Amino acid sequence: MKKIIVVLVTLFVLVGCGSKAKDDKIISIACSPTPHAEILEKAKDLLAEKGYTLEIHEFEDYVQPIEVVESGEIDANYFAHVPYLENYNSEKGTNEVVVGKIHYEPFGIYPGKKNSLNDLADNDVIFIPNDGTNETRALLLLQDNGIITLPDGTGADSIVTVKDVVSYNVNVEIVEIEAAQISRRIDESAVVILNGNYALDAGLNVSKDAIAYEQADSSAAQTYVNVIATVKGNENNEGLKALVEVLHSQEIVDFINSTYEGAVVPFTE
């Protein structure tokens, strides 16, 4: 009889632990280290004033921050722009939706072996990101700077690859590689195109170090704004709404402007 009681008590404890409700005052975010985690760290105290605790989980790649949100392990992510999320949803069957638009990171062309686009020569190598939306963005930047020509009508809402290049005004070789690897291989290429967060990780600032970059008043600034995203159905989570409100606050805007000096631009409607 005693053994039966012990078993029943053990089962009760296990069931009780398994059914423990999640604390809705704790908000967990998956993000890139720079600048996203840094911005979130600045937002922690402001969010605490609204009664929420912010847990920040850093990831180096562009896949895990979505997958941990899809699995329910983490509440939301902050690393991607809308076209990337939409393309990922389409390809992988995920259901990421935007909670709030936060900032924009201008794409830049950075020097490798060459310090000017005018110095590019036949067979020079240019590294660009290999994921659909960021590859399109990189190719558009190369077109804007006279290196290549893309099909008529190609824009920020398009998906194109190197195979779609209509013509090369300079006979370069454009090589698609994983975005996180590009900054580690700058010395192997004539020039590279970097996402804003990976440029910052490498100690580069788009307004100081890039040969050319997207302008803050361009259509790209509106299209490629980085967002807080979550799974469909969770977008009205009060904690996430409070976080977005904090990230839109003047204190965070001032922090972004003073810290990143144009490499990260606060989003304004």
Coordinates of N, CA and C in Angstrom, one line a residue, residues 30-33 58-67 78-80 84 88 178-181 184 197-198:
A30 N 14.9 35.7 -29.4 CA 16.0 35.1 -30.1 C 16.5 36.2 -31.1
C31 N 17.9 36.4 -31.1 CA 18.4 37.6 -31.9 C 19.8 37.4 -32.3
S32 N 20.2 38.2 -33.2 CA 21.6 38.3 -33.6 C 22.4 39.1 -32.6
P33 N 23.7 38.8 -32.3 CA 24.4 39.5 -31.3 C 24.5 41.0 -31.5
E58 N 21.1 34.8 -27.9 CA 21.8 35.1 -29.1 C 22.1 33.9 -30.0
F59 N 22.0 34.2 -31.3 CA 22.3 33.2 -32.3 C 23.1 33.8 -33.5
E60 N 24.0 33.0 -34.0 CA 24.9 33.5 -35.0 C 24.3 33.5 -36.5
D61 N 23.4 32.6 -36.6 CA 22.9 32.3 -38.0 C 21.5 32.9 -38.2
Y62 N 20.9 32.7 -39.4 CA 19.6 33.2 -39.7 C 18.5 32.2 -39.8
V63 N 18.7 31.0 -39.2 CA 17.8 29.9 -39.2 C 17.2 29.6 -37.8
Q64 N 18.1 29.4 -36.9 CA 17.7 29.0 -35.5 C 16.8 30.0 -34.9
P65 N 17.0 31.4 -35.1 CA 16.1 32.3 -34.4 C 14.6 32.1 -34.8
I66 N 14.4 31.6 -36.0 CA 13.0 31.3 -36.5 C 12.5 30.0 -35.9
E67 N 13.4 29.0 -36.0 CA 13.0 27.7 -35.5 C 12.6 27.6 -34.1
Y78 N 14.3 38.7 -33.2 CA 14.6 40.1 -33.7 C 16.0 40.0 -34.4
F79 N 15.9 39.8 -35.7 CA 17.1 39.7 -36.5 C 16.9 39.9 -38.0
A80 N 15.6 39.7 -38.4 CA 15.4 39.6 -39.9 C 14.5 40.8 -40.4
Y84 N 12.8 38.6 -45.9 CA 13.5 37.3 -45.5 C 12.5 36.4 -44.8
Y88 N 11.2 32.9 -46.1 CA 11.4 31.7 -45.3 C 10.1 31.0 -45.0
E178 N 27.3 31.7 -47.5 CA 26.5 31.9 -46.3 C 26.9 33.2 -45.7
A179 N 25.9 34.1 -45.4 CA 26.1 35.4 -45.0 C 27.1 35.6 -43.8
A180 N 27.0 34.7 -42.8 CA 27.8 34.8 -41.6 C 29.3 34.5 -41.9
Q181 N 29.6 33.9 -43.1 CA 31.0 33.5 -43.4 C 31.7 34.7 -44.2
R184 N 34.5 36.8 -42.7 CA 35.7 36.0 -42.3 C 36.6 35.7 -43.5
N197 N 24.5 43.6 -39.7 CA 24.9 43.1 -38.4 C 26.2 42.4 -38.5
Y198 N 26.5 41.7 -39.6 CA 27.8 41.0 -39.8 C 28.9 42.0 -40.0

